[in-house]
Amino acid sequence: MSESDCKYCNTLLEAVAHFKSCDIRKKGDQSYCEWTCELGNREEIFDQGSCTTHQSFLEACLGGWARRKSFDLDLKCGSEIGLVVKYLSATDGLTWYTWPAELLIVEETSCPPTSSWNARTLQHDSVDFGLINQWWTDCKRNHGSECGAVPLASTNPPFISWLVDTQRMCVVEAPEGASYCALSYVWGRRSFLKSHTGNISALQEEGALADPNNELPATIRDAIEFVRGIGGQYLWVDALCIVQDDPTSMMHHLRDMASIFERAALTIVAATGRDACAGLAGFSRARVAPPTMKLTDKLWLKRRSNNRLDGAPWSGRAWTLQEQIFSSRMVIFFDDSVRWTCRRGGYEEDVREPIGRPCQPKRANNVVNIQLETLSTIPDMTYLGKLISLYSSRRMTLDEDALPGIMSTLGAMRPAFPRGFLCGLPASFLDQALLWRAGEITPSSKRGLRRRVPSVETAVCPPSWTWAGWQGYLDNYMAWATRPFLKNEIPGYVPITHSWQFRVIPCLEWGIKVALDDVPTPIPFQNETYEWKRLYMGKKNNLPDGWLYEPESPEDIQKYKDEYTYHDEGDGKEIHRYDDPDNPISRKSLFDNAPFYYRHVSCPDFRFWHPIPLGSDLRCEDATALESWGGRYLCAQTQRVRFRAVKPRDDRSFKRAASFRGPDSHILPMFSIKVLVNTMLLDEVGNEIGELSPNTKEDLEGIWNSGQDGVSCELVAVSKGFDFVQPQLPEHEIWTFYNVLWVEWCDGVAYRKGVGRVKRRAWEEARKENVDLVLG
């Protein structure tokens, strides 16, 4: 069969013609150009007919999706040409969509490109340094102040002892104020050249890094060649520029890692390599050409290089997260191509951008840049939780590095969290931070936390009560909330369906100790944000320095009420609340009772419910000592009780979001909302009195498989809670539930197994026992 007789080849040609007929940029209306065509199901496209042209091209573009037994394939033309896979999920019976590939147009023409979807032909054994320098020039010319500034990590120069001189091929003492590039890569488990006290003198000899006997790994060798190719001289790479067996130097560099990458003129990212010996595509190893399909004598389609780094080895490593976050400009080697990413946008090597067009914002380094700018100003617990969840889900070679790997990032947040962090938990929000929980776990999912284990007997991992003591996905959304003190929303905030935030009310005095035999030392600044709420909310005068009281207008009060009302898509009724006898307060009344707000001189655009500890002027020696304390045992006097944990009942009597309709998603009315529940807590007579979120998938499966008897769980109260996240005036404050930890004791130490909530009435009526809690 000739190509002209193949309906699939003709459909692809038709899509290109349609796309070229639409000048999306000029029209300014993307919907004008949208066009979708159903290509067919898997059997029709790949198993029927004899045209191998489209079959081999589409199979290569789909990758692993082509091996699925059943799916439908659509071709979508809009702001891009893309393939859309539709498949029926065996888990929930719903139709799901995925976009496995975008396509680029390759034309044999001398005319300049008119859209961002014209392909550039790449050299397989080299990189176009002129193109990269053109990107760099464009960035410096159009947004140099934004991409070249140092707004987040530190106003002081980072601690840098050594740099690689790429011209002399040796390690040199870092010249003061020198411009340098940095390398971000995966070490891996293979041995390679590193600096140490025994070889640092030899590495300073000119040409030392060119000596084949030194076994310089390919990724570092290629990065050196890259720096020379763009006209640079100095490269910072951790393996050579940190003396690995000098603990003092190591600690200084770990503390300043965010600043090192933020002040780098450019960061080279080896995203594809699984270790330091992998090399960079276009240097020590040739590139593999992407799938290409000929449509006419002068027209081809080719798969666009993957612009999602989610599956890259580099994106799965914990150490590289802060390097990605703080680098203002990155050149990323991934999927056999090169792309440029900065704080304003990005370019891609295989895309021929029209002349004079600025780089596109949608390709920007959007990991957490905006959030970090906020986190350097106010203590945004919501985004801090997202950042920590992303970090915790990544892999580390040594589990004991969990806190060192994020130390510099937390240090960059000190203006917003001036009281510091205790084992990764912000001291001013200690009770709130203790309520971290595992990401959504079901028996059919692969998620769940894994307890970190030291690599050697002399190493120590963080304790079980902090997120840093576990590896895996976290769901910090419900408790790690910013709205208990921030009245107006931060841009980009999106409510999470069936996972509403609540307010935490401290009720314990916490102490910390290094050894079991020690006397606990009170933790300085614990829950200070709540204490400031108790002292200052509603007060007009005698406020902390920098804080001002402002009256709220009736119009703004009504606006707040409207913003906190969510409606069902069907009948328009409010669906997020139901009558709860334990909660006599309506959320809207909280705004009526607080017709005022506070603002701080350092961030006048934000409105606060009450003053909070804020600003670098509150930093002190105690906060610094807190972070290096090394205390492992968290102590308090509290109460404990046993309740049964069972699999939740399946209630389908009300509408739920589409993503929560699966057989493992249990949505139940509880705590004034309809909330996603992992396991249900029952009292002695079988009443539903709370919910519990286990840390591990194994514990969840044990509860779900226990039948009606359930699993007896020892719960300890750690704080109180209120259904609504907005604060109440101190003189009228109530609570509707208790926040609890599920613990298991061993040799006098309680280890965290999960977190949950118990209704106030049920807890206070239960048979409790006083306990000296020692969390390890």
Coordinates of C-alpha atoms in Angstrom, one line a residue, residues 37-576:
C37 CA -9.2 13.3 15.0
E38 CA -9.8 9.8 16.2
L39 CA -7.2 7.6 14.6
G40 CA -8.6 4.4 15.9
N41 CA -8.0 1.6 18.3
R42 CA -4.7 -0.3 18.8
E43 CA -5.7 -3.2 16.6
E44 CA -6.8 -1.0 13.7
I45 CA -3.7 1.1 13.7
F46 CA -1.0 -1.5 14.3
D47 CA -2.4 -5.0 13.4
Q48 CA -4.6 -4.3 10.4
G49 CA -3.3 -3.1 7.0
S50 CA 0.2 -3.3 5.5
C51 CA 1.5 0.3 5.9
T52 CA 4.6 0.1 8.0
T53 CA 5.3 3.8 7.6
H54 CA 2.8 5.1 10.2
Q55 CA 3.0 1.9 12.2
S56 CA 6.7 2.1 12.9
F57 CA 6.6 5.8 13.5
L58 CA 3.6 5.8 15.9
E59 CA 4.9 2.7 17.8
A60 CA 8.3 4.5 18.3
C61 CA 6.5 7.6 19.5
L62 CA 4.2 5.8 21.9
G63 CA 7.0 3.8 23.5
G64 CA 5.7 1.5 26.3
W65 CA 2.1 2.5 25.6
A66 CA 2.2 0.7 22.2
R67 CA 2.6 -2.6 24.1
R68 CA -0.8 -2.2 25.9
K69 CA -3.4 -4.7 24.7
S70 CA -6.1 -2.1 24.3
F71 CA -6.4 1.6 23.8
D72 CA -7.7 4.3 21.5
L73 CA -5.4 6.8 19.8
D74 CA -6.3 10.4 18.9
L75 CA -4.4 13.1 17.1
K76 CA -4.9 16.5 18.6
C77 CA -3.9 19.7 16.9
G78 CA -4.0 23.0 18.8
S79 CA -1.1 24.8 20.4
E80 CA 0.8 21.7 19.4
I81 CA 0.4 18.5 17.4
G82 CA 0.2 15.6 19.9
L83 CA -0.9 12.0 20.3
V84 CA -3.5 11.2 22.9
V85 CA -4.0 7.7 24.3
K86 CA -7.4 6.8 25.8
Y87 CA -7.6 3.7 27.9
L88 CA -10.0 2.0 30.4
S89 CA -8.5 1.7 33.9
A90 CA -8.9 -1.8 35.4
T91 CA -8.8 -0.2 38.8
D92 CA -11.7 2.2 38.7
G93 CA -13.4 1.4 35.4
L94 CA -13.0 5.0 34.2
T95 CA -11.6 6.3 30.9
W96 CA -8.2 8.0 31.4
Y97 CA -6.1 10.0 29.0
T98 CA -2.4 10.4 28.6
W99 CA -0.3 12.5 26.1
P100 CA 2.8 10.3 25.4
A101 CA 4.3 12.4 22.5
E102 CA 4.3 15.8 20.8
L103 CA 5.2 16.0 17.1
L104 CA 7.3 18.6 15.3
I105 CA 7.2 19.6 11.6
V106 CA 10.3 19.2 9.5
E107 CA 10.2 21.2 6.3
E108 CA 12.8 21.5 3.5
T109 CA 12.5 25.3 3.0
S110 CA 14.7 28.3 3.2
C111 CA 11.9 30.4 4.8
P112 CA 12.3 31.2 8.6
P113 CA 10.0 29.4 10.9
T114 CA 6.5 30.8 11.7
S115 CA 5.6 28.8 14.7
S116 CA 7.3 27.1 17.7
W117 CA 6.6 23.7 16.2
N118 CA 9.1 23.7 13.4
A119 CA 11.9 21.2 14.0
R120 CA 15.6 21.9 13.9
T121 CA 17.9 19.1 12.6
L122 CA 20.4 18.1 15.3
Q123 CA 24.0 17.0 14.9
H124 CA 24.4 13.5 16.4
D125 CA 28.0 13.9 17.6
S126 CA 28.2 17.6 18.6
V127 CA 26.3 20.5 20.3
D128 CA 25.7 23.9 18.8
F129 CA 27.5 26.2 21.1
G130 CA 26.5 29.2 19.1
L131 CA 22.8 28.4 19.7
I132 CA 23.4 28.0 23.5
N133 CA 25.2 31.3 23.6
Q134 CA 22.3 32.9 21.7
W135 CA 19.9 31.6 24.4
W136 CA 22.2 33.0 27.1
T137 CA 22.4 36.4 25.4
D138 CA 18.6 36.5 25.1
C139 CA 18.1 35.7 28.7
K140 CA 20.6 38.3 29.9
R141 CA 19.2 40.9 27.6
N142 CA 15.5 40.3 28.3
H143 CA 15.3 39.2 32.0
G144 CA 18.8 39.6 33.4
S145 CA 17.6 41.2 36.6
E146 CA 15.2 38.3 37.3
C147 CA 17.4 35.4 36.3
G148 CA 20.7 37.0 37.3
A149 CA 19.6 38.3 40.8
V150 CA 20.2 36.3 44.0
P151 CA 16.9 36.7 45.8
L152 CA 16.5 33.5 47.7
A153 CA 19.4 31.6 49.2
S154 CA 21.7 34.2 50.7
T155 CA 22.9 37.7 50.3
N156 CA 26.4 36.6 51.3
P157 CA 28.8 34.8 48.9
P158 CA 28.8 31.0 49.3
F159 CA 31.6 29.0 50.8
I160 CA 33.6 27.8 47.8
S161 CA 37.2 26.6 48.3
W162 CA 38.0 25.2 44.9
L163 CA 37.0 25.5 41.2
V164 CA 38.0 23.5 38.1
D165 CA 40.0 25.6 35.7
T166 CA 38.8 24.2 32.4
Q167 CA 41.6 25.9 30.4
R168 CA 44.4 24.6 32.6
M169 CA 42.7 21.3 33.4
C170 CA 43.3 21.4 37.1
V171 CA 41.7 22.3 40.4
V172 CA 42.5 25.9 41.6
E173 CA 41.7 27.9 44.7
A174 CA 38.5 29.8 43.9
P175 CA 39.3 33.4 42.8
E176 CA 37.2 35.9 44.7
G177 CA 34.1 36.9 42.7
A178 CA 34.9 34.5 39.9
S179 CA 32.1 33.6 37.4
Y180 CA 31.6 29.9 37.2
C181 CA 29.3 27.2 35.9
A182 CA 28.1 24.4 38.1
L183 CA 27.4 20.7 37.3
S184 CA 24.3 18.9 38.5
Y185 CA 24.4 15.2 38.0
V186 CA 23.9 11.7 39.5
W187 CA 26.9 10.2 41.2
G188 CA 25.7 6.6 41.1
R189 CA 27.5 3.7 42.7
R190 CA 30.5 3.4 40.3
S191 CA 33.8 4.6 41.6
F192 CA 35.3 7.7 40.1
L193 CA 37.8 10.5 40.8
K194 CA 37.1 12.6 43.8
S195 CA 39.2 15.1 45.7
H196 CA 40.5 14.2 49.2
T197 CA 43.2 15.4 51.5
G198 CA 45.7 13.0 49.9
N199 CA 45.3 14.1 46.3
I200 CA 44.2 17.8 46.4
S201 CA 47.8 19.0 45.9
A202 CA 48.3 16.8 42.9
L203 CA 45.0 17.9 41.4
Q204 CA 46.3 21.5 41.4
E205 CA 49.0 20.7 38.9
E206 CA 48.2 21.9 35.4
G207 CA 46.9 19.2 33.2
A208 CA 46.1 16.9 36.2
L209 CA 42.5 16.4 35.0
A210 CA 43.7 15.5 31.5
D211 CA 45.8 12.6 32.8
P212 CA 44.1 9.4 31.8
N213 CA 45.4 7.7 34.9
N214 CA 43.1 9.9 37.1
E215 CA 40.0 8.3 35.7
L216 CA 38.0 11.5 35.3
P217 CA 34.4 10.3 34.7
A218 CA 32.8 11.1 31.3
T219 CA 30.1 13.4 32.7
I220 CA 32.6 15.7 34.4
R221 CA 35.0 15.5 31.4
D222 CA 32.2 16.5 29.0
A223 CA 31.1 19.3 31.3
I224 CA 34.6 20.7 31.2
E225 CA 34.5 20.7 27.4
F226 CA 31.1 22.3 27.5
V227 CA 32.3 25.2 29.6
R228 CA 35.3 25.8 27.3
G229 CA 32.9 25.6 24.3
I230 CA 30.7 28.5 25.5
G231 CA 33.8 30.6 26.4
G232 CA 33.8 30.0 30.1
Q233 CA 36.8 29.2 32.4
Y234 CA 35.6 27.8 35.7
L235 CA 33.4 24.9 36.7
W236 CA 32.2 23.9 40.1
V237 CA 31.6 20.2 40.6
D238 CA 31.1 18.7 44.0
A239 CA 33.3 15.6 43.6
L240 CA 36.3 17.8 42.9
C241 CA 35.6 21.1 44.6
I242 CA 34.6 19.7 48.0
V243 CA 37.4 17.8 49.8
Q244 CA 35.4 14.7 50.5
D245 CA 37.2 13.6 53.7
D246 CA 37.3 17.1 55.3
P247 CA 34.2 17.2 57.6
T248 CA 34.5 21.0 58.2
S249 CA 34.6 21.8 54.6
M250 CA 31.9 19.4 53.8
M251 CA 29.5 20.9 56.4
H252 CA 30.2 24.5 55.1
H253 CA 29.4 23.4 51.5
L254 CA 26.3 21.5 52.5
R255 CA 25.0 24.6 54.3
D256 CA 25.7 26.8 51.3
M257 CA 24.7 24.4 48.5
A258 CA 21.6 26.5 47.6
S259 CA 23.7 29.6 47.3
I260 CA 26.4 27.8 45.3
F261 CA 23.9 26.9 42.6
E262 CA 22.0 30.1 42.7
R263 CA 25.1 32.2 42.1
A264 CA 26.4 30.0 39.3
A265 CA 26.3 31.8 36.0
L266 CA 24.9 28.6 34.5
T267 CA 24.1 25.1 35.7
I268 CA 24.8 22.1 33.4
V269 CA 22.3 19.3 34.1
A270 CA 23.1 15.7 33.2
A271 CA 19.5 14.5 33.5
T272 CA 19.8 11.2 31.6
G273 CA 22.9 9.7 33.2
R274 CA 22.4 7.1 35.9
D275 CA 26.0 7.8 37.1
A276 CA 28.9 10.1 36.7
C277 CA 30.4 7.8 33.9
A278 CA 27.4 8.2 31.6
G279 CA 28.6 11.3 29.8
L280 CA 26.7 14.0 27.9
A281 CA 24.9 13.3 24.6
G282 CA 26.8 15.1 21.8
F283 CA 30.1 14.9 23.6
S284 CA 31.5 11.5 24.7
R285 CA 28.5 9.7 23.3
A286 CA 26.5 10.2 20.1
R287 CA 22.9 11.0 20.2
V288 CA 20.1 8.8 19.0
A289 CA 17.9 10.4 16.4
P290 CA 14.2 10.7 17.3
P291 CA 11.5 8.8 15.3
T292 CA 10.8 10.5 12.0
M293 CA 8.1 9.9 9.3
K294 CA 8.2 11.1 5.8
L295 CA 4.9 12.7 4.6
T296 CA 6.0 14.2 1.3
D297 CA 9.2 14.9 -0.5
K298 CA 9.7 18.1 1.5
L299 CA 7.8 17.4 4.6
W300 CA 8.4 15.1 7.6
L301 CA 7.1 14.6 11.1
K302 CA 9.3 13.8 14.0
R303 CA 8.8 13.1 17.7
R304 CA 9.6 16.1 19.9
S305 CA 12.2 15.5 22.6
N306 CA 10.6 14.7 25.9
N307 CA 10.2 18.0 27.9
R308 CA 9.1 16.3 31.1
L309 CA 11.9 15.5 33.4
D310 CA 9.8 13.4 35.7
G311 CA 11.2 10.1 34.6
A312 CA 14.8 11.2 34.3
P313 CA 17.3 9.6 36.7
W314 CA 18.4 13.1 37.8
S315 CA 14.8 14.0 38.7
G316 CA 14.5 10.9 41.0
R317 CA 17.5 11.8 43.2
A318 CA 17.0 13.8 46.4
W319 CA 20.3 15.6 46.3
T320 CA 19.6 17.2 42.9
L321 CA 16.3 18.9 44.0
Q322 CA 17.8 21.9 45.7
E323 CA 20.2 22.2 42.7
Q324 CA 17.2 22.4 40.4
I325 CA 15.3 24.8 42.6
F326 CA 18.0 27.4 43.1
S327 CA 19.7 27.4 39.7
S328 CA 18.6 30.5 37.9
R329 CA 19.8 29.3 34.5
M330 CA 20.1 25.6 33.4
V331 CA 21.3 23.9 30.2
I332 CA 19.7 20.4 30.5
F333 CA 21.0 17.4 28.6
F334 CA 18.0 15.0 28.4
D335 CA 16.4 12.6 25.8
D336 CA 19.3 13.1 23.4
S337 CA 18.7 16.9 23.1
V338 CA 19.6 20.1 24.9
R339 CA 17.2 22.6 26.4
W340 CA 17.6 25.9 28.2
T341 CA 15.6 26.7 31.3
C342 CA 15.6 29.9 33.4
R343 CA 13.3 31.6 35.8
R344 CA 11.4 33.3 33.0
G345 CA 11.2 30.6 30.4
G346 CA 13.1 28.3 28.1
Y347 CA 14.3 27.1 24.7
E348 CA 14.6 23.6 23.2
E349 CA 17.4 22.6 20.8
D350 CA 15.1 20.6 18.5
V351 CA 12.6 23.4 18.0
R352 CA 13.3 26.3 15.5
E353 CA 12.0 29.3 17.3
P354 CA 10.8 32.2 15.1
I355 CA 13.3 35.1 14.9
G356 CA 12.8 37.6 17.7
R357 CA 10.4 35.6 19.7
P358 CA 11.1 35.5 23.4
C359 CA 11.5 32.2 25.2
Q360 CA 8.3 30.6 26.2
P361 CA 7.2 30.7 29.9
K362 CA 5.5 27.3 29.8
R363 CA 9.0 25.7 29.4
A364 CA 10.2 27.5 32.6
N365 CA 11.8 25.9 35.6
N366 CA 8.5 25.8 37.4
V367 CA 9.4 23.3 40.1
V368 CA 8.9 25.6 43.0
N369 CA 10.4 28.9 42.0
I370 CA 7.4 31.0 42.7
Q371 CA 6.7 29.2 45.9
L372 CA 10.3 29.6 47.1
E373 CA 10.1 33.4 46.5
T374 CA 7.1 33.3 48.9
L375 CA 8.9 31.0 51.3
S376 CA 11.8 33.4 51.6
T377 CA 9.2 36.0 52.8
I378 CA 6.4 34.3 54.7
P379 CA 6.3 30.8 56.3
D380 CA 4.0 29.3 53.7
M381 CA 3.4 25.9 55.3
T382 CA 1.3 24.7 52.3
Y383 CA 4.2 25.0 49.8
L384 CA 6.8 23.9 52.3
G385 CA 4.8 20.7 52.6
K386 CA 4.7 20.3 48.8
L387 CA 8.5 20.9 48.6
I388 CA 9.2 18.3 51.4
S389 CA 6.9 15.8 49.8
L390 CA 8.7 16.1 46.5
Y391 CA 12.1 15.7 48.2
S392 CA 11.0 12.8 50.4
S393 CA 9.7 10.9 47.4
R394 CA 13.2 11.0 45.8
R395 CA 15.9 8.4 46.3
M396 CA 19.2 8.6 48.2
T397 CA 22.1 6.2 48.2
L398 CA 22.5 6.8 52.0
D399 CA 19.4 7.1 54.1
E400 CA 21.3 9.0 56.8
D401 CA 21.7 11.9 54.3
A402 CA 18.0 12.8 54.4
L403 CA 18.5 16.0 56.4
P404 CA 21.9 17.0 55.0
G405 CA 20.4 16.8 51.5
I406 CA 17.9 19.5 52.2
M407 CA 19.8 21.5 54.8
S408 CA 20.7 24.4 52.5
T409 CA 17.1 24.7 51.2
L410 CA 15.7 25.0 54.7
G411 CA 18.4 27.5 55.5
A412 CA 17.3 29.7 52.6
M413 CA 13.9 29.9 54.3
R414 CA 15.2 31.4 57.5
P415 CA 13.7 34.9 56.9
A416 CA 10.3 33.2 56.8
F417 CA 11.1 30.6 59.5
P418 CA 13.5 32.6 61.7
R419 CA 13.2 30.2 64.6
G420 CA 14.7 27.4 62.6
F421 CA 13.9 23.7 62.1
L422 CA 14.0 20.7 64.4
C423 CA 14.9 17.6 62.4
G424 CA 13.2 19.2 59.4
L425 CA 10.1 20.4 61.3
P426 CA 9.7 24.2 61.7
A427 CA 9.9 25.0 65.4
S428 CA 7.3 27.8 65.4
F429 CA 4.8 25.3 63.8
L430 CA 5.9 22.2 65.7
D431 CA 2.5 20.7 66.5
Q432 CA 1.2 21.4 63.0
A433 CA 4.3 19.9 61.4
L434 CA 4.2 16.7 63.5
L435 CA 0.9 15.8 61.6
W436 CA 2.6 15.0 58.3
R437 CA 1.1 11.9 56.8
A438 CA 1.8 9.4 54.0
G439 CA 0.5 10.1 50.6
E440 CA -2.7 8.3 49.6
I441 CA -2.1 4.6 50.1
T442 CA -4.4 1.8 48.8
P443 CA -3.8 -1.9 48.5
S444 CA -3.7 -1.5 44.7
S445 CA -1.3 1.4 44.7
K446 CA 2.5 1.3 44.9
R447 CA 2.8 4.1 47.4
G448 CA 3.6 3.9 51.1
L449 CA 6.5 5.0 53.2
R450 CA 9.6 3.1 54.0
R451 CA 11.5 3.6 57.3
R452 CA 15.0 4.9 56.6
V453 CA 17.8 2.6 57.6
P454 CA 21.4 3.6 58.2
S455 CA 24.0 2.2 55.8
V456 CA 26.5 1.4 58.5
E457 CA 26.3 0.8 62.3
T458 CA 27.9 4.1 63.1
A459 CA 25.4 6.1 61.0
V460 CA 22.2 7.5 62.3
C461 CA 18.9 8.2 60.5
P462 CA 16.4 10.8 61.6
P463 CA 13.8 9.6 64.2
S464 CA 10.3 8.2 63.3
W465 CA 8.4 11.3 64.4
T466 CA 9.8 13.4 61.6
W467 CA 9.1 13.1 57.9
A468 CA 12.9 12.8 57.3
G469 CA 12.9 9.4 59.0
W470 CA 10.9 8.0 56.1
Q471 CA 11.2 7.7 52.4
G472 CA 8.2 8.0 50.0
Y473 CA 5.4 10.2 49.0
L474 CA 3.8 12.5 51.7
D475 CA 0.5 14.2 51.9
N476 CA 1.0 17.3 54.1
Y477 CA -1.9 19.2 52.7
M478 CA -4.5 19.0 55.5
A479 CA -2.4 20.0 58.5
W480 CA 0.5 21.9 56.8
A481 CA -1.7 24.9 56.1
T482 CA -0.9 28.6 55.7
R483 CA -4.4 29.8 56.0
P484 CA -4.5 29.6 59.8
F485 CA -2.6 32.9 59.8
L486 CA -2.8 34.2 56.2
K487 CA -6.1 35.9 55.4
N488 CA -5.7 36.5 51.6
E489 CA -4.7 33.7 49.3
I490 CA -1.2 33.1 47.8
P491 CA -1.4 33.0 44.0
G492 CA -1.5 29.5 42.7
Y493 CA -3.4 28.0 45.6
V494 CA -5.8 25.3 44.6
P495 CA -8.1 23.5 47.1
I496 CA -7.7 19.7 47.0
T497 CA -11.0 17.8 46.7
H498 CA -12.0 15.7 49.7
S499 CA -8.8 16.7 51.6
W500 CA -9.7 19.9 53.4
Q501 CA -7.3 21.7 55.6
F502 CA -7.9 22.1 59.4
R503 CA -6.6 24.2 62.2
V504 CA -4.2 22.8 64.8
I505 CA -4.4 23.9 68.5
P506 CA -1.3 23.0 70.7
C507 CA -2.0 21.4 74.0
L508 CA 1.3 19.8 75.1
E509 CA 4.7 21.1 76.2
W510 CA 7.5 19.3 74.2
G511 CA 11.0 18.5 75.3
I512 CA 13.9 17.0 73.5
K513 CA 16.8 14.8 74.6
V514 CA 19.8 13.2 72.9
A515 CA 20.0 10.0 75.0
L516 CA 17.3 8.1 76.8
D517 CA 18.9 8.7 80.2
D518 CA 19.0 12.5 79.6
V519 CA 16.5 15.0 81.1
P520 CA 14.4 16.5 78.4
T521 CA 15.2 20.1 77.5
P522 CA 12.2 22.3 76.6
I523 CA 12.2 23.1 72.9
P524 CA 12.6 26.8 72.3
F525 CA 10.0 28.6 70.2
Q526 CA 7.8 25.6 69.9
N527 CA 4.4 26.6 68.4
E528 CA 5.4 30.2 68.8
T529 CA 3.1 31.2 65.9
Y530 CA 0.1 30.0 67.9
E531 CA 1.4 31.8 71.0
W532 CA 1.5 35.0 69.0
K533 CA -2.1 34.4 67.9
R534 CA -3.1 34.0 71.5
L535 CA -1.3 37.2 72.5
Y536 CA -2.0 39.6 69.6
M537 CA -5.1 38.6 67.6
G538 CA -7.7 41.3 68.0
K539 CA -5.2 43.8 69.5
K540 CA -4.6 47.2 68.0
N541 CA -1.7 48.4 70.0
N542 CA 1.6 47.1 71.5
L543 CA 2.2 44.8 68.6
P544 CA 5.6 43.3 67.7
D545 CA 8.0 45.5 65.7
G546 CA 6.9 45.8 62.0
W547 CA 3.3 44.9 62.5
L548 CA 0.3 47.1 61.9
Y549 CA -3.4 46.6 62.6
E550 CA -5.9 47.5 59.8
P551 CA -9.7 47.4 59.8
E552 CA -11.4 45.2 57.1
S553 CA -14.0 46.7 54.9
P554 CA -17.5 45.1 54.7
E555 CA -16.9 44.4 51.0
D556 CA -13.7 42.5 51.7
I557 CA -15.4 40.5 54.4
Q558 CA -18.1 39.4 52.0
K559 CA -15.4 38.6 49.4
Y560 CA -13.7 36.2 51.9
K561 CA -17.0 34.5 52.5
D562 CA -17.7 34.0 48.8
E563 CA -14.2 32.6 48.2
Y564 CA -14.7 30.0 50.8
T565 CA -17.9 28.6 49.3
Y566 CA -17.5 25.7 46.9
H567 CA -20.4 24.4 44.9
D568 CA -21.3 21.1 43.4
E569 CA -21.2 21.1 39.6
G570 CA -24.6 19.6 39.3
D571 CA -27.3 21.3 41.5
G572 CA -25.2 24.2 42.7
K573 CA -25.5 23.3 46.4
E574 CA -22.6 23.7 48.7
I575 CA -21.2 20.2 49.1
H576 CA -18.1 20.7 51.2

